[in-house]
mmCIF file of C-alpha atoms and ligand atoms in Angstrom:
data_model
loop_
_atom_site.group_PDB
_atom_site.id
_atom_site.type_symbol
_atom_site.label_atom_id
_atom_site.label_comp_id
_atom_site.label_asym_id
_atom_site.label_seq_id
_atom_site.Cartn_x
_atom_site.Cartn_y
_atom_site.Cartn_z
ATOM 1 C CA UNK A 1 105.498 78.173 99.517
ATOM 2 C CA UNK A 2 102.198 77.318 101.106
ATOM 3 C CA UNK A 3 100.333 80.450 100.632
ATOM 4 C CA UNK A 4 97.263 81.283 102.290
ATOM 5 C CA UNK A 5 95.034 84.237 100.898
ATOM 6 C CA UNK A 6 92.498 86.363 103.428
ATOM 7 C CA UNK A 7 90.209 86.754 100.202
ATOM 8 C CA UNK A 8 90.743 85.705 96.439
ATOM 9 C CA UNK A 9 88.207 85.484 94.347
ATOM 10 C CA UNK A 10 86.910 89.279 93.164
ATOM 11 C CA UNK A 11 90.014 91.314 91.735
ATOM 12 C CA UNK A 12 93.313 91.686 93.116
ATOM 13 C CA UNK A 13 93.164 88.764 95.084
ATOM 14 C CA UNK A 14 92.089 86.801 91.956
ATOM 15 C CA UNK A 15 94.963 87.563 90.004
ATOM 16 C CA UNK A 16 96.958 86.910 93.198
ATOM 17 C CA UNK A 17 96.121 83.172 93.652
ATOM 18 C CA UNK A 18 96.388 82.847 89.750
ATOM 19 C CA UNK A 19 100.434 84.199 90.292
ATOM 20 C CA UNK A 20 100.718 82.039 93.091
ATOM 21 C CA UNK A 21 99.803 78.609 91.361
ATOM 22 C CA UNK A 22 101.578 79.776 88.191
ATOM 23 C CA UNK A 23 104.546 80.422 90.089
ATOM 24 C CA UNK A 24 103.803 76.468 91.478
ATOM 25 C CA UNK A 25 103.035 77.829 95.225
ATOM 26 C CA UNK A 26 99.865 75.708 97.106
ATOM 27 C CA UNK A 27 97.624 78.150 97.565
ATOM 28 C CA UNK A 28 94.546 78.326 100.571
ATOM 29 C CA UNK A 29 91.883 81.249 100.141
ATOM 30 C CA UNK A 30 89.423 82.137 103.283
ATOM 31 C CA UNK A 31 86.162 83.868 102.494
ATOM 32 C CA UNK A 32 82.509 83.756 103.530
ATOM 33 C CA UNK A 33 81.944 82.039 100.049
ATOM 34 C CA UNK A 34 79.661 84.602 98.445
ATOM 35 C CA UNK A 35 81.853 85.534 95.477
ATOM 36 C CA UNK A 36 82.598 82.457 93.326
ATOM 37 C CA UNK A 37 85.576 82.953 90.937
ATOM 38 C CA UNK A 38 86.905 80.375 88.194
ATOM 39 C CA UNK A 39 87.567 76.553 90.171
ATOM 40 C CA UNK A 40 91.072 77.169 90.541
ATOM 41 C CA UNK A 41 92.977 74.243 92.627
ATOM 42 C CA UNK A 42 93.223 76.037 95.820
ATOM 43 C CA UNK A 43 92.051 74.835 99.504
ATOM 44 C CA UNK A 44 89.052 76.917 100.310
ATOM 45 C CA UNK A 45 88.498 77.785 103.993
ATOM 46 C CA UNK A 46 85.463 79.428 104.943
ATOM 47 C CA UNK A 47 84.451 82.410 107.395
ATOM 48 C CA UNK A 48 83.823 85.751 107.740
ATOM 49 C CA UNK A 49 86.675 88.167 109.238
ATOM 50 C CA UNK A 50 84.698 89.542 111.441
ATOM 51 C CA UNK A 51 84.956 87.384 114.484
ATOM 52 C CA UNK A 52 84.778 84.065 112.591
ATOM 53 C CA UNK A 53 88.119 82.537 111.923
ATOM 54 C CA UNK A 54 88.116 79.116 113.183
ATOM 55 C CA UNK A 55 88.040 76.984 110.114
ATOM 56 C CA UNK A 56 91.391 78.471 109.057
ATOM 57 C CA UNK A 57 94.025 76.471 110.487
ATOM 58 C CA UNK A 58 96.413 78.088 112.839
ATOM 59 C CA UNK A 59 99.768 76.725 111.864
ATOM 60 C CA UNK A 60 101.673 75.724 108.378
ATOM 61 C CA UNK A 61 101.587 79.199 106.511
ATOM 62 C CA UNK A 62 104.957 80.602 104.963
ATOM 63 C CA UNK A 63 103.015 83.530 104.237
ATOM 64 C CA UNK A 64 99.716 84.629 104.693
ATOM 65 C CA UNK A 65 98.028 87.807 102.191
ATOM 66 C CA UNK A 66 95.707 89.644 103.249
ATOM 67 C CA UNK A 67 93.798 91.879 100.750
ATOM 68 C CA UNK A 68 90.157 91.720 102.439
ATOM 69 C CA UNK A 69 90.343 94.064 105.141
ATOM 70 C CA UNK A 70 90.234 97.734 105.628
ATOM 71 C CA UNK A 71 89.750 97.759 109.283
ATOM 72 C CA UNK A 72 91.638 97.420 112.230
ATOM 73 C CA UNK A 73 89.520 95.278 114.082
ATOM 74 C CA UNK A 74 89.378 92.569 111.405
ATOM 75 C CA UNK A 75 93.334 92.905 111.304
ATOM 76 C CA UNK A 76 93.832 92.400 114.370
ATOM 77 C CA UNK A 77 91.958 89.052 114.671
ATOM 78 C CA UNK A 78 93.648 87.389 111.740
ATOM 79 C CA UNK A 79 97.037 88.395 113.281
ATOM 80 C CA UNK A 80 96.482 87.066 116.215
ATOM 81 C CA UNK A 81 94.917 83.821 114.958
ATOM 82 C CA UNK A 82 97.691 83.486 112.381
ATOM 83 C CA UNK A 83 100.735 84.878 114.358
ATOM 84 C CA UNK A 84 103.081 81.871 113.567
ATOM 85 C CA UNK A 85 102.612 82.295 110.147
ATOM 86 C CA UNK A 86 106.668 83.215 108.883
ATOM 87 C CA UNK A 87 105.615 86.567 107.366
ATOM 88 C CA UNK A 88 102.029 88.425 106.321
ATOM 89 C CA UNK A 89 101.852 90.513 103.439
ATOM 90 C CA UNK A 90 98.870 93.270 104.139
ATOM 91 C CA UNK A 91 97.532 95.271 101.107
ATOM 92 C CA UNK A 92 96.866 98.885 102.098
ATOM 93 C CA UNK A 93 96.162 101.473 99.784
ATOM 94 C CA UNK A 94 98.005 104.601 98.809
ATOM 95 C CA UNK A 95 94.867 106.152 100.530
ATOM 96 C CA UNK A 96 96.957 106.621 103.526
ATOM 97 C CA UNK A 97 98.805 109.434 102.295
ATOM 98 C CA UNK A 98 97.462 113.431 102.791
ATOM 99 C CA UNK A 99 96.927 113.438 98.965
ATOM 100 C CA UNK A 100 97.052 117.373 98.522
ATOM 101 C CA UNK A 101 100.978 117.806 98.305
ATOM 102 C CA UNK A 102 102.119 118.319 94.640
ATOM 103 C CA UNK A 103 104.032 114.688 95.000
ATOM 104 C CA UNK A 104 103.129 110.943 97.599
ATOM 105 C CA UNK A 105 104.587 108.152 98.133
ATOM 106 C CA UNK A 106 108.083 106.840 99.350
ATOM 107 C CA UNK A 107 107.881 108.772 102.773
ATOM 108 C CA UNK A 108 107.415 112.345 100.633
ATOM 109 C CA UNK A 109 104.155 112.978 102.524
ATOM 110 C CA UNK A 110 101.866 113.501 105.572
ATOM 111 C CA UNK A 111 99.613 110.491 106.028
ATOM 112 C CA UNK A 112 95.837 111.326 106.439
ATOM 113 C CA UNK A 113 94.529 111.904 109.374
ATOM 114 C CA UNK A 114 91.376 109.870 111.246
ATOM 115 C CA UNK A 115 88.033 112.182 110.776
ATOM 116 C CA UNK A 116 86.475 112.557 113.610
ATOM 117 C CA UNK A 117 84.013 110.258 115.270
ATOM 118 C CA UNK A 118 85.140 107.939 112.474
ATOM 119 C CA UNK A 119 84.198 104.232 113.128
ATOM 120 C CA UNK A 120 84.984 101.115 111.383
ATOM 121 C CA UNK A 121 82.881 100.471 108.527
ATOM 122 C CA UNK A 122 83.240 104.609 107.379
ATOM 123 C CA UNK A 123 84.101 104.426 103.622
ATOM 124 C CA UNK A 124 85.580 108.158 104.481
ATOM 125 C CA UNK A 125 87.525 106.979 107.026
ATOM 126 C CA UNK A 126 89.609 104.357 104.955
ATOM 127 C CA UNK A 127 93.279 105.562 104.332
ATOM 128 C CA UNK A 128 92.877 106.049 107.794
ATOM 129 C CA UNK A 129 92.480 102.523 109.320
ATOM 130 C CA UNK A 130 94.124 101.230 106.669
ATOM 131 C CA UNK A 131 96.727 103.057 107.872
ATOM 132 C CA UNK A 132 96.086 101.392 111.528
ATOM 133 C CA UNK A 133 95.529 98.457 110.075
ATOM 134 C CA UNK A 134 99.100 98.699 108.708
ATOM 135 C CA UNK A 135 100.556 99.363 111.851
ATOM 136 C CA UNK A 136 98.675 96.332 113.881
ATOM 137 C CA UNK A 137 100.549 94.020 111.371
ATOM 138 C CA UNK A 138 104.198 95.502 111.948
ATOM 139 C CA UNK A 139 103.173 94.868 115.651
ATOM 140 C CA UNK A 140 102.317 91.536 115.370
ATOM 141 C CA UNK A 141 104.585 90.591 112.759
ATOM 142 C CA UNK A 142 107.872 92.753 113.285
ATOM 143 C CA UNK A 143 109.673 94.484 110.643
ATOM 144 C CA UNK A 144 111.484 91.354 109.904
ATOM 145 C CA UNK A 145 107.831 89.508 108.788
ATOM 146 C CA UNK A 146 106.000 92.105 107.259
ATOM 147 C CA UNK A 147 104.861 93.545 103.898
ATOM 148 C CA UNK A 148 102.884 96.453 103.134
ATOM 149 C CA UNK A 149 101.898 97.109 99.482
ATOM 150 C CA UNK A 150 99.978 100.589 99.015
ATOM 151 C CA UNK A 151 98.457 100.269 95.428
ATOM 152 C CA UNK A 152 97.468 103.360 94.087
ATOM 153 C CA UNK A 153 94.362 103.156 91.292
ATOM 154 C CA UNK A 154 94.252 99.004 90.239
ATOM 155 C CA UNK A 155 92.673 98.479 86.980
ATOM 156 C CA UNK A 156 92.873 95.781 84.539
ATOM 157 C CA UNK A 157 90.755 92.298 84.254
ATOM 158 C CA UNK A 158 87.892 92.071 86.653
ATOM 159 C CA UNK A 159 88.210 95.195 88.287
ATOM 160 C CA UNK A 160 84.490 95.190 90.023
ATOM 161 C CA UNK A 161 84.687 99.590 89.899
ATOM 162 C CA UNK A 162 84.656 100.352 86.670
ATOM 163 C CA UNK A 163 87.163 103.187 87.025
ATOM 164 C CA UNK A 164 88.935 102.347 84.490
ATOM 165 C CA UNK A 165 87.346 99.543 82.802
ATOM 166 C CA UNK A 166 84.617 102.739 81.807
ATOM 167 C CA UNK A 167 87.397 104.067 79.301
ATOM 168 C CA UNK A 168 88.045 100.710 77.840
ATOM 169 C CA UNK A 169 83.859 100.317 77.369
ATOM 170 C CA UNK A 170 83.468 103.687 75.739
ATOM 171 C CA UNK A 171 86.438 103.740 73.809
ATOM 172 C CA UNK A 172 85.438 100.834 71.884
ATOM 173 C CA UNK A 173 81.980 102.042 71.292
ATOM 174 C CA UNK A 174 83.379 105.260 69.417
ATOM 175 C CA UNK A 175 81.514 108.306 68.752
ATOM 176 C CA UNK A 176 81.865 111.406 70.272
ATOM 177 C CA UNK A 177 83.795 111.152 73.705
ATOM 178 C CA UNK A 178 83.373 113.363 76.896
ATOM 179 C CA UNK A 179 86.748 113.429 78.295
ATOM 180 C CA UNK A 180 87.709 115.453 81.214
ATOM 181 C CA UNK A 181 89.892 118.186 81.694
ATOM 182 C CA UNK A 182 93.141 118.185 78.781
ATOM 183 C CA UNK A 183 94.879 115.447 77.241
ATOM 184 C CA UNK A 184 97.951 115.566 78.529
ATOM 185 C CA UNK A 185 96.736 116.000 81.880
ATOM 186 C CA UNK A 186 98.776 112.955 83.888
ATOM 187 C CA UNK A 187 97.159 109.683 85.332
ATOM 188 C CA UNK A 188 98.387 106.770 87.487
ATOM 189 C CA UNK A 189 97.031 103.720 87.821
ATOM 190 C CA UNK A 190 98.754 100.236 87.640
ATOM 191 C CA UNK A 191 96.979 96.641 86.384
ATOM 192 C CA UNK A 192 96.480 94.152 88.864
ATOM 193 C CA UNK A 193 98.663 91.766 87.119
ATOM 194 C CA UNK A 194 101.474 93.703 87.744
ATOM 195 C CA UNK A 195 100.626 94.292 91.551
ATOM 196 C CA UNK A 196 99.906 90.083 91.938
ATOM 197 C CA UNK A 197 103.424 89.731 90.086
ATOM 198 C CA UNK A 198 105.158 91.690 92.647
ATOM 199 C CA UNK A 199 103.678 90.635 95.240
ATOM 200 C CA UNK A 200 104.421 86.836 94.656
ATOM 201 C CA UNK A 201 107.987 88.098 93.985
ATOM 202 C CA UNK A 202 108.735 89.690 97.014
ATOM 203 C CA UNK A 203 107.286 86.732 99.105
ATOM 204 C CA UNK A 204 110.086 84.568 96.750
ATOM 205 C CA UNK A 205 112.871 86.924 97.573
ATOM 206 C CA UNK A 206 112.130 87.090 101.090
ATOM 207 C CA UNK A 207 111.974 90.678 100.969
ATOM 208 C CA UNK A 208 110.065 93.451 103.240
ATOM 209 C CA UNK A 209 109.148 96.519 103.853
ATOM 210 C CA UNK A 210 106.497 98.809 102.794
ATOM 211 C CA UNK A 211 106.191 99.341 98.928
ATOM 212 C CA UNK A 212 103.940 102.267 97.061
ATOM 213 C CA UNK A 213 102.596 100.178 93.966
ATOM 214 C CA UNK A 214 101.202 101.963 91.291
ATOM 215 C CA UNK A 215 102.431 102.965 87.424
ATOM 216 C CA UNK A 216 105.536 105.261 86.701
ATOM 217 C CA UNK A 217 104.471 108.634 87.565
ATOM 218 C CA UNK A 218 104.581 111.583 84.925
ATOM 219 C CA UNK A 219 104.825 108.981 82.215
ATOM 220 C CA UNK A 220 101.532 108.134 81.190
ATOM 221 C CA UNK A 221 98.469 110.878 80.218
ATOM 222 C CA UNK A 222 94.328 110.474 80.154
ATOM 223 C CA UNK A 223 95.257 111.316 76.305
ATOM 224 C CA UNK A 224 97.086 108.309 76.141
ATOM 225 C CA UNK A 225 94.129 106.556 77.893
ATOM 226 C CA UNK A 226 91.859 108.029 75.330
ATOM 227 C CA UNK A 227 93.860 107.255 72.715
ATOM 228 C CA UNK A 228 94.301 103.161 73.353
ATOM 229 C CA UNK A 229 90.682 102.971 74.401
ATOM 230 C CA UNK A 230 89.795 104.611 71.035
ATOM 231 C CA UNK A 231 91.876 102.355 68.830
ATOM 232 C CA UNK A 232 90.194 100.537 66.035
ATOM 233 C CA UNK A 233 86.704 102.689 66.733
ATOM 234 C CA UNK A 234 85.521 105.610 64.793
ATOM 235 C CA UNK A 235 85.742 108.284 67.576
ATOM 236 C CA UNK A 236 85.716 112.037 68.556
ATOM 237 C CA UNK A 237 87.107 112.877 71.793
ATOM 238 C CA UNK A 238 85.752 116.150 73.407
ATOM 239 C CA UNK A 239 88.289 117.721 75.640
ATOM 240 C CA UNK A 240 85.672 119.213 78.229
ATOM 241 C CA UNK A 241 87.082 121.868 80.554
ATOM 242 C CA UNK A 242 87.404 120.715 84.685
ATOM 243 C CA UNK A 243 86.177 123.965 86.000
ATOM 244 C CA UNK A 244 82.910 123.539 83.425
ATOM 245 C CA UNK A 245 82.532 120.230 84.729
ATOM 246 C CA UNK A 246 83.101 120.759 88.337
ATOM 247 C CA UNK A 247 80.096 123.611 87.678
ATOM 248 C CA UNK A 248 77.488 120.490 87.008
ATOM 249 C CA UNK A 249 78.832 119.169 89.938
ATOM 250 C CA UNK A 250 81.390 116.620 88.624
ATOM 251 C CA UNK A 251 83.919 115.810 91.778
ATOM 252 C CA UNK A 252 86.012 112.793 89.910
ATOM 253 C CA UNK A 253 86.948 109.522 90.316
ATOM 254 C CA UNK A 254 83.866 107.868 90.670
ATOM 255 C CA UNK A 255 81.601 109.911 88.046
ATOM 256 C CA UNK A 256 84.634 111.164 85.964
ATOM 257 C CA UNK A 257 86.942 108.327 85.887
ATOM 258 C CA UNK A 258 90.268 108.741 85.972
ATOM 259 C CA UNK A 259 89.728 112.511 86.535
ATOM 260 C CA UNK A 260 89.667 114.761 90.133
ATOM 261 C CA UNK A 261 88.230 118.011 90.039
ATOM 262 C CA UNK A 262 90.606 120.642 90.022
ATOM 263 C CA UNK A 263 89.360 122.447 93.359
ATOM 264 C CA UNK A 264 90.160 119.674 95.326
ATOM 265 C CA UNK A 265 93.587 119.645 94.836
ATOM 266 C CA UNK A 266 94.797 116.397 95.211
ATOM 267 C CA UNK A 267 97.406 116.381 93.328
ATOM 268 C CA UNK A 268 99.384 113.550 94.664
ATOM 269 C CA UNK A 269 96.791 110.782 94.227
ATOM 270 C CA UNK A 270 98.299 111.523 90.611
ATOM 271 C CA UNK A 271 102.098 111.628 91.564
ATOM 272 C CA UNK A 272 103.538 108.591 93.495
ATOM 273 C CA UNK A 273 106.769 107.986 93.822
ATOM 274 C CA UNK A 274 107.297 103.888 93.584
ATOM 275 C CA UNK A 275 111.211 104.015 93.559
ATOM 276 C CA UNK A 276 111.757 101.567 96.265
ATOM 277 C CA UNK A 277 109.178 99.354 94.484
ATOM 278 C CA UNK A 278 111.102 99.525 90.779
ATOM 279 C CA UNK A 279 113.992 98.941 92.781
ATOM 280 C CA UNK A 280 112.930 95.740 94.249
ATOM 281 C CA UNK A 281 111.307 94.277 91.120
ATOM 282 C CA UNK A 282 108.366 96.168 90.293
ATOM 283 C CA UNK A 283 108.167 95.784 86.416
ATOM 284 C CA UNK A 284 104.648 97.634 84.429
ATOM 285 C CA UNK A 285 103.257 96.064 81.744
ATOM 286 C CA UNK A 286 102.154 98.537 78.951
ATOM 287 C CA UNK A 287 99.072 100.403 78.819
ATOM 288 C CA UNK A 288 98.180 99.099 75.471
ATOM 289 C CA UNK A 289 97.809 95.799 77.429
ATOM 290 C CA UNK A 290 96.316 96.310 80.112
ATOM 291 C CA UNK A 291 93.928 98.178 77.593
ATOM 292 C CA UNK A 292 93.424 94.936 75.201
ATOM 293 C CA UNK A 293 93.087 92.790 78.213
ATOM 294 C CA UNK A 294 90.697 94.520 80.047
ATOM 295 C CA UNK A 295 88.567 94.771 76.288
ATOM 296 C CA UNK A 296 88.766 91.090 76.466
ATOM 297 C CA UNK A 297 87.430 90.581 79.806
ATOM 298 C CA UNK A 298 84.711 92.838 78.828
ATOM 299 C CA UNK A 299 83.204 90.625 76.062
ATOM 300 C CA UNK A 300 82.682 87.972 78.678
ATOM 301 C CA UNK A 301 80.563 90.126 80.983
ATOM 302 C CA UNK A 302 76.814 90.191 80.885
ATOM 303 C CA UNK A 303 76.190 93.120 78.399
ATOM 304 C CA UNK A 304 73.901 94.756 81.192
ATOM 305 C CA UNK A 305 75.991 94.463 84.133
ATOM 306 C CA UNK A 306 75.494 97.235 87.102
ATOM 307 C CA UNK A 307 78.099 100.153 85.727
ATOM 308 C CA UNK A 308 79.610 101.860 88.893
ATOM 309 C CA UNK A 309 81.859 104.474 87.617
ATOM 310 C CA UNK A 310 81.295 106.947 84.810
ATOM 311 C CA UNK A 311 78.133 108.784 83.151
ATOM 312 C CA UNK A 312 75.215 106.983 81.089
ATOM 313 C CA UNK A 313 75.280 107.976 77.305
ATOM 314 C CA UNK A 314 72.259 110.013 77.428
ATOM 315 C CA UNK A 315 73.751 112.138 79.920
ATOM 316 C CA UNK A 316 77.289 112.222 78.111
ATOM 317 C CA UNK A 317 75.292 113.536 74.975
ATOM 318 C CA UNK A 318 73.141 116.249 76.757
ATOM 319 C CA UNK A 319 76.650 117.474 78.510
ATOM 320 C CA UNK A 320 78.030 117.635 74.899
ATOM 321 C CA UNK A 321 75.243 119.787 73.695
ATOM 322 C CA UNK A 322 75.637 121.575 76.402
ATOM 323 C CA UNK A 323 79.396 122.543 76.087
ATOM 324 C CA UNK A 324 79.472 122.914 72.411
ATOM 325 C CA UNK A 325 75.821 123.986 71.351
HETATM 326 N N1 LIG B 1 90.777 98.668 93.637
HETATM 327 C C1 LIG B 1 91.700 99.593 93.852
HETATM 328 O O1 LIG B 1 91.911 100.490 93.023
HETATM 329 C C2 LIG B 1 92.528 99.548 95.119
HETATM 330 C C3 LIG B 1 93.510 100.506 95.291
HETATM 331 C C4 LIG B 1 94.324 100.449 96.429
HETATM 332 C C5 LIG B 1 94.139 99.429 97.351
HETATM 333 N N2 LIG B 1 93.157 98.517 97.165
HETATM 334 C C6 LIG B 1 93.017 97.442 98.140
HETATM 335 O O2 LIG B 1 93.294 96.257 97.467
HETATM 336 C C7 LIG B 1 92.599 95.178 98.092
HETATM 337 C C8 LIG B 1 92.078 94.375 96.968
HETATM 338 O O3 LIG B 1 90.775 93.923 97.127
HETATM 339 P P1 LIG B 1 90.098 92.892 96.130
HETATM 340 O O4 LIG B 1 88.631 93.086 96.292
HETATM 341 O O5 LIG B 1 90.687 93.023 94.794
HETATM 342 O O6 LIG B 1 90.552 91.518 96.821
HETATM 343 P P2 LIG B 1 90.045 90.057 96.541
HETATM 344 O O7 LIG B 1 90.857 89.215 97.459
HETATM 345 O O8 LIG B 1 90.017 89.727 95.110
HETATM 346 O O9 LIG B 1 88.503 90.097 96.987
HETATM 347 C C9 LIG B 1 88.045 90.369 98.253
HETATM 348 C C10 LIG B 1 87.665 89.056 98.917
HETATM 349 O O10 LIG B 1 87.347 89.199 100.263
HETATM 350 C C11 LIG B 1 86.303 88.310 100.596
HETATM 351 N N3 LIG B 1 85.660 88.925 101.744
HETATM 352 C C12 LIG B 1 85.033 90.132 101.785
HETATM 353 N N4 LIG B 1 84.546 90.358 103.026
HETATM 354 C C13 LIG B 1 84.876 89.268 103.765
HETATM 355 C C14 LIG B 1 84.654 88.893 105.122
HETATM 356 N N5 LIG B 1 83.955 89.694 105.953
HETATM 357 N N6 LIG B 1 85.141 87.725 105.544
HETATM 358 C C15 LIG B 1 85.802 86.897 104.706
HETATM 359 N N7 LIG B 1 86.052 87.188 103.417
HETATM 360 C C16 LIG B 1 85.594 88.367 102.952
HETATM 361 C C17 LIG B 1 85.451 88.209 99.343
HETATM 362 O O11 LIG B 1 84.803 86.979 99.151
HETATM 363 P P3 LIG B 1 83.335 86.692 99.777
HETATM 364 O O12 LIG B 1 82.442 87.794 99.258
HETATM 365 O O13 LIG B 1 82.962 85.343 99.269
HETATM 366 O O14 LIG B 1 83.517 86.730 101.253
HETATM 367 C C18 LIG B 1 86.546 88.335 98.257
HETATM 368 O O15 LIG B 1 87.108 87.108 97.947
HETATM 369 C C19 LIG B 1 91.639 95.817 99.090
HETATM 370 O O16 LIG B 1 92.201 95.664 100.381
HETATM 371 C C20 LIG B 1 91.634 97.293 98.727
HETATM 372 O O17 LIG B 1 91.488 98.116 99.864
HETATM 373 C C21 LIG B 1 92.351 98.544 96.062
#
């Protein structure tokens, strides 16, 4: 296939282009050229996606990916300018779903609704138009062209948001561990790898449809997380209650990874279905590989990189004292 990628080089799409040439498809990537990735042997095309898509050629794509854009707007212009493309494969998130049932995914849910006076551009507004952004591809595209792949939490190599990769880091630095909420509370997440696998596969198989991507839910626990992470380190993990936490004014994801605070109820961020994905080729690598891989990665990064996600050490260690004096 000649394969051209709307982005490429930071996470997902990285992996993506590396699954493509593996798989020995000619692969095209259109940025604005800011983030540099390894010199892989791909065409590079550049532009930015909003309102400047001229250097990508119209015609010659048997399938175009799209994993750079969260808003309609931006959708719409790469659709149009790449219409005769013979399918487009949009990545979405499972964002769009009303996350506060007990169970997402596989049409089991309400979608989110729009906030209002949301624009483009609002972060709190993103299941939303990605939602839109969904629909202006099946438009464009017809059932019979399109592919929408709704990852829930991707983790694994390169993963720029640390939401995972914080685990990994301060597992392997041992110690006593803050870790949220109880150990078999369940998590979902599923490695990039695995997402950039299936993708490439359904483009192969000619497949479409709309897929929810993510790991097999009820199957894996932040226990287990804790428990990989930890391996080979002298460690303590502190089981620290979510109501305590929520009281210093933890919310989840971003300064707890992995973790939601119990009050806001969203429930299903942490149960997707992906039946329809297993059943069209989905297959999950284990967690103690994503784990060993992601450890790897690590070691190559400058040792004081921006962190994103997760609490410093000094405040990990004042929480400590504070929850077991
Ligand atoms: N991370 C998660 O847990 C998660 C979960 C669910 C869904 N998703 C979705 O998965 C997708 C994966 O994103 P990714 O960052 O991993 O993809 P990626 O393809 O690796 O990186 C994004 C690319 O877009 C390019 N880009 C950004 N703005 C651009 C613009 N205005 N014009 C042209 N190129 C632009 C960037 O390069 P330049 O900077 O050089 O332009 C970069 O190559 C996203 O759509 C996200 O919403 C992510």
């Amino acid at each position: 296939m000649n394969v051209l990628v709307l982005g490429g080089t930071l996470f997902l799409g990285r992996h993506l282009v590396r699954e493509l040439l593996e798989r020995g498809h000619r692969v095209s990537i259109f940025t604005r050229g800011r983030t540099v990735a390894s010199e892989a042997p791909v065409t590079r095309y550049t532009g930015d996606r909003d309102g400047d898509l001229h250097a990508v050629p119209r015609d010659g794509w048997d399938a175009v990916i799209d994993t750079s854009a969260h808003w309609p707007s931006w959708v719409a212009a790469s659709c149009a300018h790449l219409a005769r493309a013979k399918r487009y494969l949009y990545v979405s998130s499972i964002s769009v779903y009303d996350s506060r049932g007990p169970e997402i995914g596989d049409g089991r849910c309400a979608f989110t609704e729009m906030p209002a006076n949301a624009r483009e551009g609002d972060m709190d507004a993103y299941g939303a138009y990605k939602l839109r952004s969904e629909d202006v591809v099946r438009a464009v595209f017809g059932p019979e062209r399109t592919i929408v792949l709704r990852p829930g939490l991707i983790v694994g190599p390169h993963d720029p948001t640390d939401r995972f990769t914080y685990w990994v880091e301060r597992g392997s630095a041992g110690g006593d561990i803050l870790a949220p909420g109880a150990p078999e509370d369940d998590v979902q997440f599923v490695d990039a790898r695995d997402v950039a696998r299936f993708a490439v596969r359904l483009l192969e198989d000619e497949r479409t449809g709309t897929y929810d991507v993510t790991g097999r839910p009820r199957t894996t626990t932040i226990g287990d997380v804790l428990r990989a992470c930890t391996s080979g380190a002298e460690a303590e993990v502190v089981w620290v209650d979510g109501e305590w936490l929520e009281a210093r004014g933890f919310e989840g994801w971003q300064d707890m990874p992995l973790w939601i605070a119990p009050s806001l109820e969203l429930h299903g961020f942490m149960n997707v279905r992906i039946d329809r994905a297993l059943e069209d080729g989905l297959t999950l690598r284990p967690l103690t590989e994503t784990v060993e891989a992601t450890r790897t990665w690590l070691r190559e990064e400058p040792i004081d990189r921006d962190r994103v996600a997760g609490i410093s050490r000094e405040r990990e260690t004042d929480l400590l004292r504070l929850y077991r004096p």
